[in-house]
Coordinates of C-alpha atoms in Angstrom, one line a residue:
X1 CA 60.1 129.6 70.6
X2 CA 63.6 128.5 72.4
X3 CA 62.5 125.8 74.2
X4 CA 61.5 124.4 71.2
X5 CA 65.0 123.8 70.1
X6 CA 66.3 121.0 72.7
X7 CA 62.7 119.1 72.0
X8 CA 63.6 119.0 67.9
X9 CA 67.1 117.9 69.0
X10 CA 65.5 115.3 71.5
X11 CA 62.9 114.1 68.7
X12 CA 65.7 114.1 66.1
X13 CA 67.8 112.0 68.6
X14 CA 65.4 109.6 70.0
X15 CA 64.2 109.0 66.0
X16 CA 67.3 108.2 64.4
X17 CA 67.3 104.8 64.8
X18 CA 63.7 104.9 62.8
X19 CA 65.1 106.9 60.0
X20 CA 68.1 104.9 59.7
X21 CA 65.8 101.7 59.4
X22 CA 63.7 103.5 56.3
X23 CA 64.6 102.8 52.9
X24 CA 65.9 105.2 51.1
X25 CA 68.4 106.2 48.5
X26 CA 69.9 109.2 50.2
X27 CA 73.2 108.7 51.7
X28 CA 73.5 111.9 53.9
X29 CA 72.7 110.1 57.0
X30 CA 73.7 111.9 60.1
X31 CA 76.4 109.8 62.0
X32 CA 76.2 111.9 65.1
X33 CA 72.9 110.6 66.4
X34 CA 74.2 107.4 67.9
X35 CA 76.6 109.2 69.9
X36 CA 74.0 111.6 71.1
X37 CA 71.6 108.9 72.0
X38 CA 74.3 107.4 74.4
X39 CA 75.0 110.6 75.9
X40 CA 71.4 111.4 76.3
X41 CA 71.2 108.2 78.1
X42 CA 74.2 108.4 80.4
X43 CA 72.5 111.9 81.3
X44 CA 69.1 110.5 82.2
X45 CA 70.7 107.5 84.4
X46 CA 73.1 109.9 86.4
X47 CA 69.6 112.1 86.8
X48 CA 67.7 109.1 87.7
X49 CA 70.3 108.0 90.8
X50 CA 70.4 111.5 91.8
X51 CA 66.5 111.6 92.2
X52 CA 66.4 108.3 93.9
X53 CA 69.2 109.1 96.4
X54 CA 66.9 112.5 97.3
X55 CA 63.9 110.4 97.4
X56 CA 65.3 107.8 99.5
X57 CA 66.7 110.6 102.5
X58 CA 63.1 112.1 102.0
X59 CA 61.3 108.9 102.9
X60 CA 63.3 107.8 105.3
X61 CA 62.7 111.1 107.3
X62 CA 59.4 110.9 106.5
X63 CA 59.0 107.1 108.0
X64 CA 60.7 108.1 111.0
X65 CA 58.5 111.1 111.7
X66 CA 55.6 108.7 110.8
X67 CA 57.3 106.0 113.8
X68 CA 57.0 109.0 116.1
X69 CA 53.6 110.1 115.6
X70 CA 52.1 106.6 115.8
X71 CA 54.2 106.1 119.0
X72 CA 52.9 109.2 120.1
X73 CA 49.1 108.5 119.5
X74 CA 49.5 105.8 121.5
X75 CA 51.1 106.0 124.7
X76 CA 51.7 103.4 127.6
X77 CA 48.9 102.7 130.4
X78 CA 49.8 104.2 133.1
X79 CA 52.6 105.8 131.8
X80 CA 53.8 109.2 130.6
X81 CA 53.1 109.9 127.1
X82 CA 56.1 108.7 124.9
X83 CA 58.7 111.3 123.4
X84 CA 61.0 111.6 120.5
X85 CA 63.4 108.7 120.1
X86 CA 67.1 109.1 120.4
X87 CA 68.5 107.5 117.8
X88 CA 65.9 108.8 114.8
X89 CA 64.6 112.1 114.0
X90 CA 68.3 114.1 114.5
X91 CA 66.6 117.1 112.8
X92 CA 63.2 117.8 114.7
X93 CA 62.6 121.1 117.1
X94 CA 63.1 119.6 120.5
X95 CA 66.2 119.9 122.2
X96 CA 68.2 117.0 122.8
X97 CA 67.2 117.5 126.6
X98 CA 63.7 116.1 126.2
X99 CA 64.3 113.4 124.0
X100 CA 63.3 110.2 125.1
X101 CA 63.6 106.5 123.9
X102 CA 60.8 105.2 122.0
X103 CA 60.5 101.5 121.6
X104 CA 58.9 100.1 118.5
X105 CA 58.6 96.4 117.3
X106 CA 61.7 95.8 114.7
X107 CA 63.8 92.8 114.4
X108 CA 67.9 93.1 114.7
X109 CA 69.9 94.0 111.5
X110 CA 71.9 90.8 111.6
X111 CA 68.3 88.5 111.3
X112 CA 67.2 91.0 108.5
X113 CA 70.7 90.5 106.7
X114 CA 70.9 86.4 107.5
X115 CA 67.6 86.4 104.9
X116 CA 70.3 87.3 102.4
X117 CA 72.4 84.5 100.8
X118 CA 75.4 86.6 100.6
X119 CA 75.4 87.5 104.1
X120 CA 74.6 83.6 105.4
X121 CA 77.5 82.5 103.4
X122 CA 80.0 84.8 105.6
X123 CA 78.4 83.3 108.7
X124 CA 79.2 80.1 107.1
X125 CA 82.8 81.1 106.6
X126 CA 83.3 81.9 110.2
X127 CA 81.5 78.4 110.9
X128 CA 84.1 76.7 108.6
X129 CA 87.0 78.7 110.5
X130 CA 85.9 77.3 113.9
X131 CA 86.1 73.6 112.3
X132 CA 89.3 74.1 111.4
X133 CA 90.6 75.3 114.8
X134 CA 88.9 72.2 116.0
X135 CA 90.5 69.7 113.2
X136 CA 94.4 71.4 113.7
X137 CA 93.9 70.9 117.6
X138 CA 93.0 66.9 117.2
X139 CA 95.9 66.9 114.3
X140 CA 98.4 68.5 117.0
X141 CA 97.0 66.1 119.7
X142 CA 97.4 63.0 117.9
X143 CA 100.8 63.9 116.4
X144 CA 102.5 65.0 120.1
X145 CA 100.5 62.6 122.0
X146 CA 99.4 59.9 119.8
X147 CA 95.6 60.0 120.1
X148 CA 93.0 62.0 119.7
X149 CA 92.8 64.3 122.9
X150 CA 90.6 67.1 122.8
X151 CA 91.4 69.2 125.6
X152 CA 89.5 72.3 127.0
X153 CA 92.0 73.3 130.0
X154 CA 91.5 76.8 129.4
X155 CA 87.8 76.8 129.4
X156 CA 87.6 75.1 132.3
X157 CA 90.1 77.2 134.1
X158 CA 88.1 80.0 133.0
X159 CA 84.7 79.2 134.2
X160 CA 86.2 77.8 137.5
X161 CA 83.7 78.1 140.7
X162 CA 81.0 78.8 138.5
X163 CA 78.5 77.4 141.2
X164 CA 79.8 80.1 143.5
X165 CA 79.5 83.1 141.1
X166 CA 75.6 81.9 140.5
X167 CA 75.2 81.5 144.0
X168 CA 76.6 85.1 144.9
X169 CA 74.1 86.3 142.1
X170 CA 70.7 85.5 144.0
X171 CA 71.6 88.0 146.8
X172 CA 72.4 90.8 144.4
X173 CA 69.3 90.0 142.1
X174 CA 67.2 90.0 145.5
X175 CA 68.3 93.2 146.4
X176 CA 67.6 94.9 143.6
X177 CA 64.1 93.3 143.0
X178 CA 63.1 94.1 146.6
X179 CA 64.9 97.6 147.4
X180 CA 64.6 99.8 144.6
X181 CA 60.7 99.0 144.4
X182 CA 59.8 99.3 148.0
X183 CA 61.9 102.5 148.6
X184 CA 59.4 103.6 145.9
X185 CA 56.4 102.5 147.6
X186 CA 57.4 104.3 150.9
X187 CA 58.2 107.3 149.2
X188 CA 54.4 107.2 147.3
X189 CA 52.6 106.7 150.7
X190 CA 50.5 109.9 151.7
X191 CA 52.3 112.6 153.7
X192 CA 50.2 112.0 157.3
X193 CA 52.5 113.3 160.2
X194 CA 55.6 111.5 160.6
X195 CA 54.9 108.1 159.0
X196 CA 55.8 109.4 155.7
X197 CA 59.2 110.7 156.9
X198 CA 60.2 107.7 158.9
X199 CA 59.1 105.5 155.4
X200 CA 61.3 108.0 153.3
X201 CA 64.1 107.4 155.7
X202 CA 63.5 103.4 155.7
X203 CA 63.4 103.7 151.9
X204 CA 67.0 105.5 151.8
X205 CA 68.3 102.8 154.0
X206 CA 67.3 100.2 151.8
X207 CA 68.8 101.5 148.8
X208 CA 71.8 102.0 151.0
X209 CA 71.6 98.3 151.6
X210 CA 71.2 97.3 148.4
X211 CA 74.4 99.5 147.0
X212 CA 76.0 97.9 149.7
X213 CA 75.3 94.4 148.4
X214 CA 75.7 95.3 144.5
X215 CA 79.3 96.8 145.3
X216 CA 80.9 95.0 148.1
X217 CA 79.5 91.1 147.8
X218 CA 80.4 90.6 144.5
X219 CA 84.2 92.1 144.9
X220 CA 84.4 90.2 148.0
X221 CA 83.6 86.8 146.8
X222 CA 86.0 87.6 143.8
X223 CA 89.1 88.1 146.2
X224 CA 88.4 85.6 149.1
X225 CA 87.7 82.7 146.5
X226 CA 90.2 83.7 144.0
X227 CA 87.3 83.3 141.2
X228 CA 88.7 82.7 137.5
X229 CA 88.0 85.4 134.6
X230 CA 85.0 84.0 133.4
X231 CA 83.1 83.9 136.7
X232 CA 84.4 87.4 137.7
X233 CA 82.9 88.2 134.4
X234 CA 79.5 87.1 135.2
X235 CA 79.4 88.8 138.6
X236 CA 80.8 92.0 137.2
X237 CA 78.8 92.1 134.3
X238 CA 75.7 91.5 136.6
X239 CA 76.7 94.3 138.7
X240 CA 76.8 97.0 136.6
X241 CA 73.7 95.5 134.9
X242 CA 71.6 95.7 138.0
X243 CA 73.2 98.9 139.0
X244 CA 71.9 100.2 136.0
X245 CA 68.7 99.1 135.8
X246 CA 67.7 100.2 139.4
X247 CA 68.9 103.7 138.7
X248 CA 66.8 103.7 135.4
X249 CA 63.7 102.6 137.1
X250 CA 64.3 105.2 140.0
X251 CA 65.0 107.8 137.5
X252 CA 62.0 107.3 135.3
X253 CA 59.6 106.5 138.6
X254 CA 60.4 109.2 140.7
X255 CA 60.0 112.3 138.9
X256 CA 56.6 110.7 137.8
X257 CA 55.5 110.2 141.4
X258 CA 56.5 113.8 142.7
X259 CA 55.0 115.2 139.8
X260 CA 51.7 113.2 140.2
X261 CA 52.0 114.1 144.1
X262 CA 52.4 117.8 143.5
X263 CA 49.5 117.7 141.0
X264 CA 47.2 116.1 143.5
X265 CA 48.0 118.3 146.3
X266 CA 45.2 120.7 146.2
X267 CA 42.6 117.9 146.0
X268 CA 44.1 116.3 149.1
X269 CA 44.6 119.6 151.3
X270 CA 48.4 118.7 150.9
X271 CA 48.4 116.8 154.2
X272 CA 47.9 112.9 153.7
X273 CA 45.0 112.0 151.5
X274 CA 45.3 108.9 149.0
X275 CA 49.1 107.5 148.6
X276 CA 50.5 107.9 144.8
X277 CA 50.0 104.5 143.2
X278 CA 53.6 103.2 142.4
X279 CA 54.4 101.5 139.2
X280 CA 53.3 97.6 139.1
X281 CA 55.4 95.1 140.8
X282 CA 55.3 92.8 137.7
X283 CA 56.1 95.9 135.4
X284 CA 59.7 96.1 137.4
X285 CA 60.4 92.2 137.5
X286 CA 59.6 92.5 133.5
X287 CA 61.8 95.2 133.3
X288 CA 64.8 93.5 135.5
X289 CA 65.0 90.6 132.9
X290 CA 64.2 92.2 129.4
X291 CA 67.2 93.6 127.3
X292 CA 66.9 97.2 128.0
X293 CA 68.1 99.6 130.3
X294 CA 65.4 102.3 130.1
X295 CA 62.4 101.6 132.0
X296 CA 58.9 101.8 131.0
X297 CA 55.8 100.5 132.3
X298 CA 54.7 99.0 129.2
X299 CA 57.0 97.7 126.3
X300 CA 55.7 96.4 122.3
X301 CA 55.5 92.8 122.9
X302 CA 55.3 90.0 120.2
X303 CA 52.4 87.8 119.4
X304 CA 54.4 84.4 120.4
X305 CA 57.7 82.6 121.4
X306 CA 60.2 81.1 118.6
X307 CA 61.4 78.2 120.9
X308 CA 63.7 77.0 118.4
X309 CA 65.2 80.5 117.6
X310 CA 66.0 80.9 121.5
X311 CA 67.6 77.2 121.2
X312 CA 69.6 78.4 118.0
X313 CA 70.9 81.8 119.8
X314 CA 72.0 79.7 123.1
X315 CA 73.5 77.4 120.8
X316 CA 75.4 80.2 118.7
X317 CA 76.4 81.8 122.1
X318 CA 77.7 78.7 123.5
X319 CA 79.7 78.3 120.0
X320 CA 81.5 81.7 120.3
X321 CA 82.9 80.7 123.8
X322 CA 84.3 77.7 122.3
X323 CA 85.6 79.5 119.6
X324 CA 87.1 82.4 121.9
X325 CA 88.9 79.5 123.7
X326 CA 90.4 78.1 120.6
X327 CA 91.4 81.3 119.6
X328 CA 93.2 82.5 122.7
X329 CA 94.5 78.8 122.8
X330 CA 96.1 79.0 119.5
X331 CA 97.0 82.5 118.6
X332 CA 97.6 84.0 122.2
X333 CA 98.7 81.6 124.5
X334 CA 102.0 80.1 122.7
X335 CA 103.3 83.5 122.0
X336 CA 102.6 85.5 125.2
X337 CA 103.3 82.2 127.7
X338 CA 107.0 82.8 127.3
X339 CA 107.3 86.1 126.0
X340 CA 106.9 87.8 129.3
X341 CA 110.1 85.7 130.2
X342 CA 112.2 87.8 128.0
X343 CA 113.3 91.4 128.3
X344 CA 111.0 94.0 126.7
X345 CA 112.2 95.8 124.1
X346 CA 110.8 98.2 121.5
X347 CA 110.9 95.6 118.8
X348 CA 109.3 92.8 120.5
X349 CA 106.7 95.0 121.8
X350 CA 105.6 96.1 118.3
X351 CA 105.7 92.5 116.8
X352 CA 103.5 91.2 119.6
X353 CA 100.9 94.3 119.2
X354 CA 100.6 93.1 115.4
X355 CA 100.6 89.4 116.2
X356 CA 97.6 90.2 118.4
X357 CA 95.6 92.4 116.0
X358 CA 93.9 89.2 114.0
X359 CA 93.1 87.4 117.4
X360 CA 91.8 90.8 119.0
X361 CA 89.8 91.8 116.1
X362 CA 87.9 88.3 116.0
X363 CA 87.4 88.3 119.8
X364 CA 85.7 91.8 119.3
X365 CA 83.4 90.0 116.8
X366 CA 82.7 87.4 118.7
X367 CA 81.8 89.4 121.3
X368 CA 79.3 91.5 119.6
X369 CA 77.7 88.2 118.0
X370 CA 77.4 86.2 121.4
X371 CA 76.3 89.1 123.7
X372 CA 74.9 92.0 121.7
X373 CA 73.0 89.6 119.1
X374 CA 72.5 86.1 120.1
X375 CA 72.0 86.6 124.1
X376 CA 70.0 89.4 123.7
X377 CA 67.8 88.2 121.3
X378 CA 67.2 84.9 123.3
X379 CA 65.9 86.8 126.1
X380 CA 64.4 89.1 123.9
X381 CA 62.4 86.5 122.3
X382 CA 61.6 84.4 125.5
X383 CA 60.2 87.5 126.8
X384 CA 58.1 88.4 123.8
X385 CA 60.3 92.0 123.5
X386 CA 59.8 93.6 120.1
X387 CA 61.8 96.3 120.2
X388 CA 65.2 94.0 118.8
X389 CA 67.4 97.3 117.6
X390 CA 70.6 96.2 120.4
X391 CA 72.9 97.5 117.8
X392 CA 73.3 99.3 114.4
X393 CA 75.4 99.2 111.1
X394 CA 78.6 100.1 113.5
X395 CA 80.5 98.1 110.5
X396 CA 79.6 100.5 108.1
X397 CA 80.7 103.5 110.4
X398 CA 83.2 106.2 108.7
X399 CA 83.4 108.3 112.1
X400 CA 84.5 107.1 115.7
X401 CA 81.4 108.7 116.9
X402 CA 78.9 107.3 114.9
X403 CA 80.6 103.8 115.9
X404 CA 80.2 104.5 119.6
X405 CA 76.4 105.3 119.0
X406 CA 75.7 102.3 117.0
X407 CA 78.1 99.4 118.7
X408 CA 75.9 99.0 121.7
X409 CA 72.6 100.6 121.4
X410 CA 71.4 99.0 124.8
X411 CA 74.3 101.1 127.1
X412 CA 74.5 103.8 124.6
X413 CA 70.7 104.7 125.3
X414 CA 71.3 104.9 128.9
X415 CA 74.2 106.8 128.6
X416 CA 72.4 109.0 126.3
X417 CA 69.2 109.8 128.8
X418 CA 70.8 109.9 131.9
X419 CA 74.1 111.3 131.6
X420 CA 74.1 113.3 128.7
X421 CA 70.4 114.7 128.7
X422 CA 70.9 114.9 132.6
X423 CA 74.3 116.8 132.4
X424 CA 72.8 119.1 130.0
X425 CA 69.7 120.0 132.3
X426 CA 72.2 120.6 135.0
X427 CA 75.2 122.6 133.4
X428 CA 73.1 124.3 130.8
X429 CA 71.5 122.9 127.6
X430 CA 74.6 124.5 125.4
X431 CA 77.1 122.8 127.2
X432 CA 77.3 119.7 124.8
X433 CA 81.2 119.4 124.7
X434 CA 81.1 119.2 128.6
X435 CA 78.3 116.4 128.8
X436 CA 79.9 114.7 126.1
X437 CA 83.2 114.3 128.2
X438 CA 81.2 113.5 130.8
X439 CA 79.7 110.6 128.9
X440 CA 83.0 109.3 127.9
X441 CA 84.5 109.8 131.6
X442 CA 81.9 107.6 133.0
X443 CA 81.9 104.6 130.0
X444 CA 86.1 104.9 130.4
X445 CA 86.2 104.4 134.3
X446 CA 83.2 101.8 133.8
X447 CA 85.3 99.8 131.4
X448 CA 88.2 99.8 133.3
X449 CA 86.4 98.9 136.3
X450 CA 85.2 96.0 134.4
X451 CA 88.4 94.8 133.1
X452 CA 90.0 95.3 136.6
X453 CA 87.6 93.1 138.2
X454 CA 87.8 90.5 135.9
X455 CA 91.7 90.1 135.5
X456 CA 92.4 91.0 138.9
X457 CA 95.0 93.7 138.5
X458 CA 94.7 97.2 137.5
X459 CA 96.7 98.2 134.3
X460 CA 94.8 101.2 132.5
X461 CA 95.5 100.4 129.1
X462 CA 91.5 100.3 128.4
X463 CA 91.2 103.5 130.2
X464 CA 94.0 105.4 127.9
X465 CA 92.6 104.0 124.8
X466 CA 89.0 104.9 125.5
X467 CA 89.3 108.3 127.2
X468 CA 92.0 109.5 125.7
X469 CA 92.6 108.2 122.4
X470 CA 88.5 107.7 122.4
X471 CA 87.9 111.1 122.9
X472 CA 90.2 112.3 120.7
X473 CA 89.4 110.3 117.6
X474 CA 85.4 110.8 118.5
X475 CA 86.3 114.7 118.4
X476 CA 88.1 114.7 115.4
X477 CA 86.3 111.9 113.4
X478 CA 83.1 113.2 113.3
X479 CA 79.6 112.6 111.0
X480 CA 80.9 115.0 108.2
X481 CA 83.2 112.4 106.9
X482 CA 81.6 109.9 105.0
X483 CA 83.9 108.6 101.9
X484 CA 85.0 104.8 101.7
X485 CA 88.9 106.0 103.0
X486 CA 87.3 107.1 106.1
X487 CA 85.6 103.6 107.2
X488 CA 88.9 102.0 106.3
X489 CA 90.6 104.0 108.7
X490 CA 88.2 103.2 111.1
X491 CA 88.8 99.8 110.8
X492 CA 92.6 100.1 110.9
X493 CA 92.6 101.7 114.1
X494 CA 90.2 99.1 115.3
X495 CA 92.6 96.4 114.4
X496 CA 95.3 98.4 116.3
X497 CA 93.5 99.2 119.4
X498 CA 92.5 95.7 119.9
X499 CA 96.1 94.6 119.1
X500 CA 97.1 96.9 122.1
X501 CA 94.6 95.7 124.4
X502 CA 95.1 91.9 123.9
X503 CA 99.1 92.0 123.6
X504 CA 99.7 94.2 126.8
X505 CA 97.0 92.8 129.0
X506 CA 98.3 89.2 127.8
X507 CA 101.8 90.1 128.9
X508 CA 100.8 91.7 132.3
X509 CA 98.7 88.6 133.1
X510 CA 101.5 86.2 132.4
X511 CA 104.6 88.5 133.9
X512 CA 102.4 88.5 136.9
X513 CA 102.7 84.5 136.9
X514 CA 106.3 84.5 136.4
X515 CA 107.6 87.4 138.6
X516 CA 108.9 86.1 142.0
X517 CA 107.2 86.8 145.5
X518 CA 110.3 89.0 146.2
X519 CA 109.3 91.7 143.6
X520 CA 105.4 91.3 144.2
X521 CA 105.7 93.0 147.5
X522 CA 103.8 96.0 148.9
X523 CA 102.4 97.8 146.0
X524 CA 104.1 95.5 143.5
X525 CA 100.7 93.8 143.0
X526 CA 99.3 97.0 141.7
X527 CA 102.8 98.0 139.4
X528 CA 102.7 96.5 136.3
X529 CA 105.0 93.7 136.1
X530 CA 106.2 94.3 132.2
X531 CA 107.7 97.9 133.0
X532 CA 106.5 99.2 130.3
X533 CA 107.4 103.2 130.5
X534 CA 104.2 104.5 128.9
X535 CA 102.0 102.6 131.0
X536 CA 103.3 102.2 134.2
X537 CA 101.4 104.9 136.5
X538 CA 99.1 102.3 138.0
X539 CA 101.9 102.5 140.5
X540 CA 101.8 106.6 140.4
X541 CA 98.0 106.3 140.8
X542 CA 97.4 103.8 143.6
X543 CA 101.0 103.5 145.3
X544 CA 99.5 101.4 148.5
X545 CA 96.6 100.0 147.1
X546 CA 95.9 96.4 146.9
X547 CA 95.1 93.9 143.7
X548 CA 92.1 92.1 143.0
X549 CA 93.9 88.6 142.7

């Protein structure tokens, strides 16, 4: 009999409006029923919201599991069965060592968001900002020179000697195309006498030549011919990309070859027999151009190529390059060109960092949009590469650990698969902290090497920010922080970090050009000319080295 009470009250509350509309001479209507109806409606709305949130979470988990099971049921031809994706199913039963990347057909997140008018408006606002930069440049030139003169001195300087950089890329690509694949074929030959030993040694020699070409040739060309920053950027990006591609190919293909040889040793008697068939050359050639660093024999492919989409992305990439040149020319060069001539103080340093936060965050957004979205999607469309998840919603991150996972998914997959997972396999599955520290160390060293190569001097700003402060923030700002205040904090730290990088690197760039030759002798080419006490550690690390420039 107890449950009937609430039911009677609910019926009375829901039927209160009907009783009020009844023609009756009684004047004792209950005035509390309308407030009860409002409260009950609010309560049901809150319950509905909670149910929808719970259902959405469970539905997402079920969909992730269904995608993985569908991918498992269709393994690629000639390759090992697919396994669990690294970016989903975080609560699966398999340990982290056994997780592998799964490729599925999906669009980039920005392409999906651009279908909404509100996000297209934000994109139009950035285009309007570029137009304002162009108009202001024309107006200033007209006022100062008396004529319309749109100069591109910074752009021409940055991409100077571009043909030489492209010519240097040819042997780098050919060594990556031929050496790892031929080495694998030599290792996959039948073991008959000493022929296999000779072939295996020849394969190791090919890999050594490949590493020498990728490691020495671009460095020699950059130093010998004094390449400007953008041309150096092309060489170093291709150097790192081709090294990661060749390592992924050997890391994925060699274990499969060895396991196949071990499985067929009994049938072949262990001496000779038929060689193990290496992956097809066409699959390796496709892998060298497709926008992923994880090798598979096959990838999901789209049905056709949208050439207008390709042209649009290349045009947007070119527009971002012009945008970056305008930002550097209008917001950075006038400030830092003469700043290095004056003594550095705490006040000027702090003001320069705060002044560089806005151009720094603009540069970060432009690099993300031009490279991770436009450039990758253009090549993915030309190659009909189906998996376009080159990044995730990093802008919604409330922790730096999530930001590092979602900012560049292409590089994160490589680090997760070949540094983190292999580290766990080598040192034990429980040493996750040491494996994660190894990932940060490798990533920080490579980032610092890229900056050193491009700028022509060793100035460990990126190494300190990425390895020290980034590592601390990764372990302190973890995924359990989900409130909006943490997202504001993450963006604030990003602003400050970008301001520090732009400010210190610009100061050092101009200081080295304004320092007289007497101050840059012996190890002075490695010592920071700005003489900042907190960052003047490069002379201690490399006291007798020479810079790239």
